[in-house]
PDB file of C-alpha atoms in Angstrom:
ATOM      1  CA  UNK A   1     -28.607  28.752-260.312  1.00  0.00           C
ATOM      2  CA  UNK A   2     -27.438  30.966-257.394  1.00  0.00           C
ATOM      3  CA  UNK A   3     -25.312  30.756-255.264  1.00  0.00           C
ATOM      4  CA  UNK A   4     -23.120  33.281-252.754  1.00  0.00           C
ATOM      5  CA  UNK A   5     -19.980  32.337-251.095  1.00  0.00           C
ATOM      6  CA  UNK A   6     -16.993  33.859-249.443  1.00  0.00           C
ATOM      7  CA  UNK A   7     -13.721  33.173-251.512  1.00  0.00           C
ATOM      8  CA  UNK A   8      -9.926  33.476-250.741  1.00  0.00           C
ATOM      9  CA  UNK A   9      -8.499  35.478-253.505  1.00  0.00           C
ATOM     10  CA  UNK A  10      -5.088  37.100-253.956  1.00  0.00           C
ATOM     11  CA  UNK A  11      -4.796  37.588-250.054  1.00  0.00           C
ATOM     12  CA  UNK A  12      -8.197  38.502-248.980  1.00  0.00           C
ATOM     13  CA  UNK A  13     -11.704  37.156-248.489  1.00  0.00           C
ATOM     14  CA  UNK A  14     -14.195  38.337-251.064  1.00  0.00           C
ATOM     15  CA  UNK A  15     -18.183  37.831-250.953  1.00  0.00           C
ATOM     16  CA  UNK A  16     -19.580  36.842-254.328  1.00  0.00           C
ATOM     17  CA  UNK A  17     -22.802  35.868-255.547  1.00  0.00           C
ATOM     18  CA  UNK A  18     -22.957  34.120-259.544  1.00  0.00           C
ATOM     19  CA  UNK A  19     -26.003  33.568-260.730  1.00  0.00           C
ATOM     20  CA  UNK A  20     -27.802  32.032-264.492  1.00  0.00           C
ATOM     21  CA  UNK A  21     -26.229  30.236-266.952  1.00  0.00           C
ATOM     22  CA  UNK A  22     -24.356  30.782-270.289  1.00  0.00           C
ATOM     23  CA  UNK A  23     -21.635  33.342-271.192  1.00  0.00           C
ATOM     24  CA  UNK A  24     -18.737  34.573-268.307  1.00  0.00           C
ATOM     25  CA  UNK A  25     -19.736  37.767-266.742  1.00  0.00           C
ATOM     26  CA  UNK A  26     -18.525  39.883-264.096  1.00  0.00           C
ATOM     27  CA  UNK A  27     -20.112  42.858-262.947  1.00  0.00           C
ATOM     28  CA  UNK A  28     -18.250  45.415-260.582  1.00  0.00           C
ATOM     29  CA  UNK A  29     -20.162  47.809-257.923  1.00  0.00           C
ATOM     30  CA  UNK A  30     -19.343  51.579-258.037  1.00  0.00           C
ATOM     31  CA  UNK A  31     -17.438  53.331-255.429  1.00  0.00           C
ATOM     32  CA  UNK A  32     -15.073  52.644-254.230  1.00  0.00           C
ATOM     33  CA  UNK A  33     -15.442  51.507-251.131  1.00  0.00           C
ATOM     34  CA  UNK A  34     -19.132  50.772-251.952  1.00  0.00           C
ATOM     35  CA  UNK A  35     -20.685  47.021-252.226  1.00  0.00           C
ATOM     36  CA  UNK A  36     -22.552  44.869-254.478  1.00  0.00           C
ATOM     37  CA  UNK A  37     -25.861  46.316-255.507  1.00  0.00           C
ATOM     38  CA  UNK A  38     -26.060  45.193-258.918  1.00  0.00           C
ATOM     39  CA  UNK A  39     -28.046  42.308-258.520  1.00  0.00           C
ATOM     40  CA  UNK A  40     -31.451  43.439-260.830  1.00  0.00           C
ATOM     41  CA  UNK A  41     -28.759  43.960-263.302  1.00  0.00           C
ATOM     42  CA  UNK A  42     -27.746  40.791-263.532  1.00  0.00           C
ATOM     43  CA  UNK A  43     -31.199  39.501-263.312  1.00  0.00           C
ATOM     44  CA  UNK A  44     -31.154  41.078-267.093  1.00  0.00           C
ATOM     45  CA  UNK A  45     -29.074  38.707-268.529  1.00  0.00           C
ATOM     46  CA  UNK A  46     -28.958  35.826-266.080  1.00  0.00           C
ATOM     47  CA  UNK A  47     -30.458  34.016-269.007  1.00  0.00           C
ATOM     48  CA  UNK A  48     -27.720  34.497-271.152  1.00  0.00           C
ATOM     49  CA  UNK A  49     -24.966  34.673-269.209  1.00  0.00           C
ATOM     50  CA  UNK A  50     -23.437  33.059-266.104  1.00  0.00           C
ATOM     51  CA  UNK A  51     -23.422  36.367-263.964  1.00  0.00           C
ATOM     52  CA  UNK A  52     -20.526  37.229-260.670  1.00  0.00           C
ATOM     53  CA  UNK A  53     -20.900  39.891-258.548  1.00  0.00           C
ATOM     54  CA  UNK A  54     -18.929  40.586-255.577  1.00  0.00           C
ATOM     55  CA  UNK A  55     -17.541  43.269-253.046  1.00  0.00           C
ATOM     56  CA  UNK A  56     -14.461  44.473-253.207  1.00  0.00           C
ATOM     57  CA  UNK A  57     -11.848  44.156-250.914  1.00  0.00           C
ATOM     58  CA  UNK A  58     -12.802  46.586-248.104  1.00  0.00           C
ATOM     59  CA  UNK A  59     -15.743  46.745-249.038  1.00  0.00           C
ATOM     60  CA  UNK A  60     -18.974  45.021-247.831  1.00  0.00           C
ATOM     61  CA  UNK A  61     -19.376  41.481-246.787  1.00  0.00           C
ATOM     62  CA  UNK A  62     -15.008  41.297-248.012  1.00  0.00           C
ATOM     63  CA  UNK A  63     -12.088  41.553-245.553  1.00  0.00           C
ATOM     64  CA  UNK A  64     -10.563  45.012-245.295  1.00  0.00           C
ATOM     65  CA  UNK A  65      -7.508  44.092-245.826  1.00  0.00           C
ATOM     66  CA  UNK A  66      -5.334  46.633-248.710  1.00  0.00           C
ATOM     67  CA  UNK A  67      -3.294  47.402-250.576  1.00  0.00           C
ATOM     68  CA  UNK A  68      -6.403  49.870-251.823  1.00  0.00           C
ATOM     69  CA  UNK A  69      -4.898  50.882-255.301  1.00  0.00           C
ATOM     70  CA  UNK A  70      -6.164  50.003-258.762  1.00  0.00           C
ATOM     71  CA  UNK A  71      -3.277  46.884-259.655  1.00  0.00           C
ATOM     72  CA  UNK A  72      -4.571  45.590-256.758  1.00  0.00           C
ATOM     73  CA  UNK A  73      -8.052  45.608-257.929  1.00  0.00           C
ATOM     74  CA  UNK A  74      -7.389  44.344-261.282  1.00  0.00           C
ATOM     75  CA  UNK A  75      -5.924  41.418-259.439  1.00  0.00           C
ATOM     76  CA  UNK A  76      -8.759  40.607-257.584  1.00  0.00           C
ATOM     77  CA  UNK A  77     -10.913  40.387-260.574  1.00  0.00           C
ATOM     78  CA  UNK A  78      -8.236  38.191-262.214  1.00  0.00           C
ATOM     79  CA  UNK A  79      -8.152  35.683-259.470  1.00  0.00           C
ATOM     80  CA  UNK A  80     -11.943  35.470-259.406  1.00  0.00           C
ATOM     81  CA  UNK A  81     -11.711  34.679-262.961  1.00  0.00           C
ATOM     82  CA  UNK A  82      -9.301  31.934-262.299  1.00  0.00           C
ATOM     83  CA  UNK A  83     -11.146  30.521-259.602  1.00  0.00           C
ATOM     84  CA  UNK A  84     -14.510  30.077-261.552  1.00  0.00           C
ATOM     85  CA  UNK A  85     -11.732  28.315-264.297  1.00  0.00           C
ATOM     86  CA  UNK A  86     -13.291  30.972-267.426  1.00  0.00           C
ATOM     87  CA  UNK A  87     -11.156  31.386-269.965  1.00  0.00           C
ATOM     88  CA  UNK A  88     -12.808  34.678-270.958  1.00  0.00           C
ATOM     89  CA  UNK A  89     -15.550  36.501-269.704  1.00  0.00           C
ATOM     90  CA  UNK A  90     -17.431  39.908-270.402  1.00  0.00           C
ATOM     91  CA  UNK A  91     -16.157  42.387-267.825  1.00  0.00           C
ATOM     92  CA  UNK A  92     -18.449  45.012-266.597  1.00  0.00           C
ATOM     93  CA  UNK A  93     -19.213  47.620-263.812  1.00  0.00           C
ATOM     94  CA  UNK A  94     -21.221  50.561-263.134  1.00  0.00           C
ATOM     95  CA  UNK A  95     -19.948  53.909-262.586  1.00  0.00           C
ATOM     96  CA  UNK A  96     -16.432  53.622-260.619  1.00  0.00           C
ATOM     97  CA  UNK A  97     -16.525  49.815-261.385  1.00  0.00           C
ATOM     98  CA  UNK A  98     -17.210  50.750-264.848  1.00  0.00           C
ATOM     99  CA  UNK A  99     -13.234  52.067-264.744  1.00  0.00           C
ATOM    100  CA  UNK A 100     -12.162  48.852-263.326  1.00  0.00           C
ATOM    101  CA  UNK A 101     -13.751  47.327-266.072  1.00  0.00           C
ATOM    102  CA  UNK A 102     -11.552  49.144-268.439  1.00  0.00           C
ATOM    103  CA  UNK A 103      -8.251  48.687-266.324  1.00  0.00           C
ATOM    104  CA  UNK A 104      -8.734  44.870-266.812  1.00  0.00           C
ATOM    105  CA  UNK A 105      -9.685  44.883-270.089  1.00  0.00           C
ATOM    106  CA  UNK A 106      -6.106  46.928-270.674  1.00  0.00           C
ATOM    107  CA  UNK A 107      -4.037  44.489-268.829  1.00  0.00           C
ATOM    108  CA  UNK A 108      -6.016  41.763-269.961  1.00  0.00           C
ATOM    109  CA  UNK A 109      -7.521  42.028-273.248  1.00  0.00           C
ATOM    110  CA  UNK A 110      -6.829  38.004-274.115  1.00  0.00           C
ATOM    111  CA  UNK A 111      -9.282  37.360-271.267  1.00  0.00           C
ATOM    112  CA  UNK A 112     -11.724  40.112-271.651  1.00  0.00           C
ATOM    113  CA  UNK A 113     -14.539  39.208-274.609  1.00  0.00           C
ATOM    114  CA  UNK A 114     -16.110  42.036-274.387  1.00  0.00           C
ATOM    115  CA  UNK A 115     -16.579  45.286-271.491  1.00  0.00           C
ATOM    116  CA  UNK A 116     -19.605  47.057-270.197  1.00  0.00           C
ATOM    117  CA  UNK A 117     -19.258  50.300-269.048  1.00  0.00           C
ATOM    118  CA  UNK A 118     -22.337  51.204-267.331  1.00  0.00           C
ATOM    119  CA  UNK A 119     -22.842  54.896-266.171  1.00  0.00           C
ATOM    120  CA  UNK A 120     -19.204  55.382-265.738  1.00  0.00           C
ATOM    121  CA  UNK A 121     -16.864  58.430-265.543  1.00  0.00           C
ATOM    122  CA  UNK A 122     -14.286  57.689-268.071  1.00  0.00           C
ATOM    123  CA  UNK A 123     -10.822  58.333-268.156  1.00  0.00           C
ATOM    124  CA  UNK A 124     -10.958  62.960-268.892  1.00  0.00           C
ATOM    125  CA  UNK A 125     -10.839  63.591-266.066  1.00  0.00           C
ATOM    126  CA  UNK A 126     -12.362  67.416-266.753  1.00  0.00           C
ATOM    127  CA  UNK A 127     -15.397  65.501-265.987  1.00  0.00           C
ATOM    128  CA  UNK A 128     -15.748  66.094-262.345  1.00  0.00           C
ATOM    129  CA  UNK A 129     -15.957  70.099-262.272  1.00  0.00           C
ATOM    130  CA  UNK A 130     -18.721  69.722-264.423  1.00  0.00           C
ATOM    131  CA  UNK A 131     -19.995  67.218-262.428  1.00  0.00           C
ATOM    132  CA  UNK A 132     -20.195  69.244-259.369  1.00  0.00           C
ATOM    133  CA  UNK A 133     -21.776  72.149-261.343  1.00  0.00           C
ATOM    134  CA  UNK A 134     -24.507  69.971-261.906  1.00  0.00           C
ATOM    135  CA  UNK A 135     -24.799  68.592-259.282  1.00  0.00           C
ATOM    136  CA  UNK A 136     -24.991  71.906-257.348  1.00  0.00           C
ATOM    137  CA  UNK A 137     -27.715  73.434-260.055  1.00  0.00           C
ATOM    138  CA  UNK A 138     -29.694  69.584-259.313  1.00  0.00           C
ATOM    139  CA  UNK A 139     -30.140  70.716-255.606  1.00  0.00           C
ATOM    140  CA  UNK A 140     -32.665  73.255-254.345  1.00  0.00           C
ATOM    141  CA  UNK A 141     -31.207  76.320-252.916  1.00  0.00           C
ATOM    142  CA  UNK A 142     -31.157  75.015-249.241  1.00  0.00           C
ATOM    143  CA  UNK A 143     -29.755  71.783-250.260  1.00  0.00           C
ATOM    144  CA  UNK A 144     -27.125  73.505-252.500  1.00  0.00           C
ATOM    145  CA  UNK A 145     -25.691  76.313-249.779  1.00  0.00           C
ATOM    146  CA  UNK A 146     -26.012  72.949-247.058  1.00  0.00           C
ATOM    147  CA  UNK A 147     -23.476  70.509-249.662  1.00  0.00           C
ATOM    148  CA  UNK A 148     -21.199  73.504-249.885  1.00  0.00           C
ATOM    149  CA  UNK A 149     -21.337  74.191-246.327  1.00  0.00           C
ATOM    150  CA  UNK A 150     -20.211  71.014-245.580  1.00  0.00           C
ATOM    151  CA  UNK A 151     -17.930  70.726-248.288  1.00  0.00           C
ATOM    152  CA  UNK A 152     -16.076  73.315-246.952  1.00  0.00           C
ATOM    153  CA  UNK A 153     -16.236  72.043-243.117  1.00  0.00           C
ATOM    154  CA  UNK A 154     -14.861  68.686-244.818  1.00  0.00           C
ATOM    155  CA  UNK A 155     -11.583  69.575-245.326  1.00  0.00           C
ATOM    156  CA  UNK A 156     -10.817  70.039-241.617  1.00  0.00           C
ATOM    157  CA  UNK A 157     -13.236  67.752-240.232  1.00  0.00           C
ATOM    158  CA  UNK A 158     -11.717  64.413-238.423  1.00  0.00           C
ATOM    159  CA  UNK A 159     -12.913  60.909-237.185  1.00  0.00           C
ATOM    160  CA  UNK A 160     -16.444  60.833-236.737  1.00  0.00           C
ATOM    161  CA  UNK A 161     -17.424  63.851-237.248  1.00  0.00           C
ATOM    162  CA  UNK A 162     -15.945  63.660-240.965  1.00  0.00           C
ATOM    163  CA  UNK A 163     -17.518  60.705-241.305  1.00  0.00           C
ATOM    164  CA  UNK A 164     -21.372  62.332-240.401  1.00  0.00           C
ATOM    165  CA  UNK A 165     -20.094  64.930-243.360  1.00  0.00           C
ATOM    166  CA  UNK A 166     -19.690  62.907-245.411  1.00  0.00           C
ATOM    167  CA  UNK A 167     -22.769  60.414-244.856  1.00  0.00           C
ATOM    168  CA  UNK A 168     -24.636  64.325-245.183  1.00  0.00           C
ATOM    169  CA  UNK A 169     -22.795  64.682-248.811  1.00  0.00           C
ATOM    170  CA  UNK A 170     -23.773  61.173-250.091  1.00  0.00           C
ATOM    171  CA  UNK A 171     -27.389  61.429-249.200  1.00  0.00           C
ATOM    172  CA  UNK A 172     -27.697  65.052-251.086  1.00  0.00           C
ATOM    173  CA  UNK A 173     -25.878  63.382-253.883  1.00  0.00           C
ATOM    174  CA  UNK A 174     -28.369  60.896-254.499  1.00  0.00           C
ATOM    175  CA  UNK A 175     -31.028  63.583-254.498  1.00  0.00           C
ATOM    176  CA  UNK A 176     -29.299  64.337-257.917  1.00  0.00           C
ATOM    177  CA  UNK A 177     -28.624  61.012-259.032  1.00  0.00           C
ATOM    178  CA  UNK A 178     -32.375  60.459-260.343  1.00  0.00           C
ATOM    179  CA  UNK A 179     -34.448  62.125-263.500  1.00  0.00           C
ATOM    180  CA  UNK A 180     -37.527  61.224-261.340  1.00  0.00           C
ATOM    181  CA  UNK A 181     -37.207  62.120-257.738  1.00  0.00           C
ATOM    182  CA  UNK A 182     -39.901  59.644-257.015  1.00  0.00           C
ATOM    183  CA  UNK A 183     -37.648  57.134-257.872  1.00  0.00           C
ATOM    184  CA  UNK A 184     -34.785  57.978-254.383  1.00  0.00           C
ATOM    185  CA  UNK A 185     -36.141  55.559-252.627  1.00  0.00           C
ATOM    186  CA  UNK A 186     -35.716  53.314-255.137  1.00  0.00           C
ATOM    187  CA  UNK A 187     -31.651  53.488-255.111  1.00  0.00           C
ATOM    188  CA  UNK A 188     -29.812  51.652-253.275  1.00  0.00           C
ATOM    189  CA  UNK A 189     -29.499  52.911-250.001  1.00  0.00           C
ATOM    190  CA  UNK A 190     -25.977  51.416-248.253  1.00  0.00           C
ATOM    191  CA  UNK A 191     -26.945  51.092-245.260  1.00  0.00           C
ATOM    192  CA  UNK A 192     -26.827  47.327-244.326  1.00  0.00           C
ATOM    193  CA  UNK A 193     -22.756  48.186-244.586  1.00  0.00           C
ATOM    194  CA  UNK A 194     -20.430  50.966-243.827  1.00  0.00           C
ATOM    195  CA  UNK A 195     -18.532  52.598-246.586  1.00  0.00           C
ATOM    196  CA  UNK A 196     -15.196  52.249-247.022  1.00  0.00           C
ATOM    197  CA  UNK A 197     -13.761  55.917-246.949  1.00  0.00           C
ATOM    198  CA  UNK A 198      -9.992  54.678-247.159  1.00  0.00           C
ATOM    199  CA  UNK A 199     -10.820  52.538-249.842  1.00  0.00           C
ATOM    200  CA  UNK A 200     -12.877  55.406-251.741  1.00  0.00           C
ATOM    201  CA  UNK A 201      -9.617  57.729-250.691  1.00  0.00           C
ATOM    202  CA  UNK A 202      -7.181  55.443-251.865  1.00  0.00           C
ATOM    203  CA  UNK A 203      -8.622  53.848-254.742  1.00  0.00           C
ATOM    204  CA  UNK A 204     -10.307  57.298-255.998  1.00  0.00           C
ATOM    205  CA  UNK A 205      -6.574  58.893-256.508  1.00  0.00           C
ATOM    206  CA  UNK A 206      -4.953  56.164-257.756  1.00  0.00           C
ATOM    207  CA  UNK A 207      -7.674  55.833-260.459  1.00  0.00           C
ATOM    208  CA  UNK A 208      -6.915  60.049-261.302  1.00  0.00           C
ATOM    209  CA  UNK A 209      -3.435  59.258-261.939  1.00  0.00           C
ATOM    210  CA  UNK A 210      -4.706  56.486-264.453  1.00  0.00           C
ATOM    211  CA  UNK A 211      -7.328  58.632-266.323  1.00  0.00           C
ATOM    212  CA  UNK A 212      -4.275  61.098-266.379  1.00  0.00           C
ATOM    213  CA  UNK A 213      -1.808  58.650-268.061  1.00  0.00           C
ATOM    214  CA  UNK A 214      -1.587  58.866-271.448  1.00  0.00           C
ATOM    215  CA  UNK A 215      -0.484  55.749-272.003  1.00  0.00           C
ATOM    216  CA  UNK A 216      -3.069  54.154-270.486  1.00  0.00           C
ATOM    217  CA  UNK A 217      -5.688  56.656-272.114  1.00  0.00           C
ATOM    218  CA  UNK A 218      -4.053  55.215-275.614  1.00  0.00           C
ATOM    219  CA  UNK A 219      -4.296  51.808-274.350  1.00  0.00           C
ATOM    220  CA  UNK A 220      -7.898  51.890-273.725  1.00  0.00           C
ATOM    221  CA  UNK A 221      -8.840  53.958-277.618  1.00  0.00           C
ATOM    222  CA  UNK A 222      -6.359  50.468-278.727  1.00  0.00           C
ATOM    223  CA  UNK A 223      -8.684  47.678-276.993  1.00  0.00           C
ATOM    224  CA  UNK A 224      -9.762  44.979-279.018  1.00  0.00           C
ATOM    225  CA  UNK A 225     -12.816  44.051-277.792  1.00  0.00           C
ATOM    226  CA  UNK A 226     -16.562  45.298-277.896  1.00  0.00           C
ATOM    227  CA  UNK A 227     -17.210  48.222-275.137  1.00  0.00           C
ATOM    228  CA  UNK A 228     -20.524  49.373-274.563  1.00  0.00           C
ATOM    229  CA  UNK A 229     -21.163  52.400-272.960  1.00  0.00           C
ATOM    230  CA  UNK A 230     -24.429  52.645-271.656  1.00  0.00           C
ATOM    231  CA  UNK A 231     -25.126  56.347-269.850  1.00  0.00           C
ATOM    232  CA  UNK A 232     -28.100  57.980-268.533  1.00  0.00           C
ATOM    233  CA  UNK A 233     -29.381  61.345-270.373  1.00  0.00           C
ATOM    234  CA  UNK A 234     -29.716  63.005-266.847  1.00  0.00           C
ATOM    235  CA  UNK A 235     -27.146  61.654-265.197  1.00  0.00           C
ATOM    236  CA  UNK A 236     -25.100  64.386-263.769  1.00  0.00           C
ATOM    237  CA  UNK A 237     -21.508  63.173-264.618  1.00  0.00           C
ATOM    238  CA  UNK A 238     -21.525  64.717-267.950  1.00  0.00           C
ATOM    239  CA  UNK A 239     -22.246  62.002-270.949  1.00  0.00           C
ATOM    240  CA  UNK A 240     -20.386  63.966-273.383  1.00  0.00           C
ATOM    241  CA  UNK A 241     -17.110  62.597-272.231  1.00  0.00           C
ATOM    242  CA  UNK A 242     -18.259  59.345-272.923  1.00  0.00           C
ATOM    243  CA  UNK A 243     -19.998  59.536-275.712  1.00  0.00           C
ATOM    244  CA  UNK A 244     -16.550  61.311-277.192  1.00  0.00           C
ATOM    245  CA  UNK A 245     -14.808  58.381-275.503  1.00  0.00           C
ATOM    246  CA  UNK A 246     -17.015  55.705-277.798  1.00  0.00           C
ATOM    247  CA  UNK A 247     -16.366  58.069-280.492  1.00  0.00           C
ATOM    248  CA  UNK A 248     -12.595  57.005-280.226  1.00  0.00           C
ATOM    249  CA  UNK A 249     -12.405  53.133-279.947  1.00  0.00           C
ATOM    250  CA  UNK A 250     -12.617  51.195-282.821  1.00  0.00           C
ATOM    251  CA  UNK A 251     -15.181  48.973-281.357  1.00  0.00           C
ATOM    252  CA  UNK A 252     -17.038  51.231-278.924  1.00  0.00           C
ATOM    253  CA  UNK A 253     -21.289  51.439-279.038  1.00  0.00           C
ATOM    254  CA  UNK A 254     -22.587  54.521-277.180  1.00  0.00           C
ATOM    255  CA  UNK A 255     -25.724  54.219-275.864  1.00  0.00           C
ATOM    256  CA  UNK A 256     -27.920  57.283-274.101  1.00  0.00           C
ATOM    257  CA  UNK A 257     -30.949  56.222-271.983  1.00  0.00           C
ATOM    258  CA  UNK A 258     -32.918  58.827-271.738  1.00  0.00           C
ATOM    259  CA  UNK A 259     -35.103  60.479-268.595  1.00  0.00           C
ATOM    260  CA  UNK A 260     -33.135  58.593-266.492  1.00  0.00           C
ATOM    261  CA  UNK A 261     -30.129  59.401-264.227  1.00  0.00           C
ATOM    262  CA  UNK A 262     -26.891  57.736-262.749  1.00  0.00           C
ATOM    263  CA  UNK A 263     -28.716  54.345-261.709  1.00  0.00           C
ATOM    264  CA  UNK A 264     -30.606  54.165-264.940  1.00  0.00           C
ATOM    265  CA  UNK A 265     -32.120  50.587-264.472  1.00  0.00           C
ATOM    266  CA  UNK A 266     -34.156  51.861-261.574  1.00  0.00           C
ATOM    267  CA  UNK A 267     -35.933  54.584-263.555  1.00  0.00           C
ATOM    268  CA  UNK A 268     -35.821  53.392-267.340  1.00  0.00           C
ATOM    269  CA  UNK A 269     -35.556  48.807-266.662  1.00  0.00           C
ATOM    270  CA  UNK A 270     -37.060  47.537-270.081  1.00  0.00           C
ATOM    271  CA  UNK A 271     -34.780  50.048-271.655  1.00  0.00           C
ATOM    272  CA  UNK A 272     -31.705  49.327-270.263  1.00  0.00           C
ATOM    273  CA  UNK A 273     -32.111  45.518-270.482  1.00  0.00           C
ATOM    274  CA  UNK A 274     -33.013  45.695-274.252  1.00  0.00           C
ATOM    275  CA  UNK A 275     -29.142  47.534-274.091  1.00  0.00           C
ATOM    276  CA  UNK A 276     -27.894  44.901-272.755  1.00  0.00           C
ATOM    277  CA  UNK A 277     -29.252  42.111-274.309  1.00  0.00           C
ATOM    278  CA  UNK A 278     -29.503  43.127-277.556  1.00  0.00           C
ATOM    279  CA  UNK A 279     -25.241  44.027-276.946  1.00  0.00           C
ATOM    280  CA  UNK A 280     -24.790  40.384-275.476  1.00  0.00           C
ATOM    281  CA  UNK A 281     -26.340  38.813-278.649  1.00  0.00           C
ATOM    282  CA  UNK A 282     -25.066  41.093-281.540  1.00  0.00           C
ATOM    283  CA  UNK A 283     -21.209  41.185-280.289  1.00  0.00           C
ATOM    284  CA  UNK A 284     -20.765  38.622-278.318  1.00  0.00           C
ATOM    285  CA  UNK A 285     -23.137  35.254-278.590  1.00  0.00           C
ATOM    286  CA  UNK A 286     -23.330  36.294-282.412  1.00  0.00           C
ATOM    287  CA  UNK A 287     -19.461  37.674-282.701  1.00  0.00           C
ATOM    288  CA  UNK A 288     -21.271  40.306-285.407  1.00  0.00           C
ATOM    289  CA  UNK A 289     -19.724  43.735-286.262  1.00  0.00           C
TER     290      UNK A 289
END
């Protein structure tokens, strides 16, 4: 079974794709202001599990239309649940969409079986200095004094010329996004779309506020579900966080994939499937502790 349609859902228009048959699950893009790119993901499971992916508003092949804040994005997903008439479903995403996946599981733990947290940031947010020191030291010299260059020129730069900056930034980013640099070309690339900068704005520091919350940090050690937290041993947002992250919820599996960066399915696929699968079965189809 596949199938892709355009839905109306809490006030906007939102492409989705579901896919394979069995258990409820929806997997979330990164971002924001990306799109759907998670479909060899999906193809992991599609066996087991009755798969939705989709773009988020403002994103993509989906109307940009805001508000572009996280509530907002939580209700999405929960209107795409309702629509598809699941009672519960396993809520993932992958690195930004990852933290969506934990927002929803928060405000809706009654509906959420079980979360993957693929690659994601987690809610210190110390992570992101670190981040940027590796990705700097990831970067050749050239490449590294050229991302601070324009990181600098960023902060002043307007309309279109901002948005050539930051199209520059992206593409040296993904040079550091990879164990094996063979594997680049491999990523997805974003460009049958624009990127949503407001969304990735907006979004983005709404979502610092959240990780800086500390009821919401205590909310997600309390969840009562399964949460796997698959992250990739070169990935340059730091693993440690997460891994310290599992170390706190009650029901929380971390799992490191090694030689393999921030879109670890591209470098490291039988791997990462085996992750998920073998997740899917033990906590979920098989409900074992």
């Amino acid at each position: 079974m596949y199938q892709e349609q355009i839905l109306q859902i809490n006030g906007v228009r939102l492409w989705t794709a579901v896919q394979g048959t069995g258990l409820p699950m929806v997997l979330c893009h990164g971002g924001p202001g990306g799109y759907d790119y998670l479909s060899s993901v999906a193809d992991m499971v599609s066996d087991l599990c009755q798969v939705v992916r989709y773009d988020q508003r403002g994103s993509g092949r989906s109307q940009p239309i805001g508000p572009y804040d996280v509530s907002t994005f939580v209700d999405d997903l929960e209107g795409l649940r309702k629509h598809f008439n699941f009672e519960r479903w396993i809520v993932g995403g992958h690195s930004w969409g990852a933290g969506l996946a934990l927002a929803y599981a928060v405000r809706f733990p009654a509906r959420t079986v079980a979360v993957l947290h693929i690659a994601g940031t987690g809610i210190d947010d110390r992570w992101h200095d670190e981040y940027r020191e590796n990705r700097l030291n990831a970067l050749i010299e050239s490449e590294r004094e050229e991302y601070q260059r324009l990181r600098t020129q960023r902060e002043d730069a307007k309309g279109a010329k901002g948005e050539r900056i930051l199209d520059r930034l992206r593409t040296l980013s993904r040079k550091t996004d990879v164990f094996d640099p063979n594997c680049v070309d491999n990523l997805p690339s974003f460009d049958e779309y624009p990127i949503s900068n407001a969304a990735n704005e907006m979004v983005g520091a709404d979502w610092k506020r959240y990780t800086t919350d500390s009821k919401f940090q205590q909310s997600v050690y309390n969840l009562p579900m399964h949460v796997l937290f698959l992250h990739g041993a070169c990935d340059p947002r730091p693993g440690h966080f997460i891994e310290t992250l599992a170390s706190k919820l009650f029901y929380g599996t971390f799992v490191s994939i090694p030689e393999s960066g921030h879109y670890f399915w591209v470098e490291k696929p039988d791997e990462v499937k085996a992750a998920l699968r073998q997740f899917v079965v033990d906590y979920v189809i098989n409900d074992t502790v």
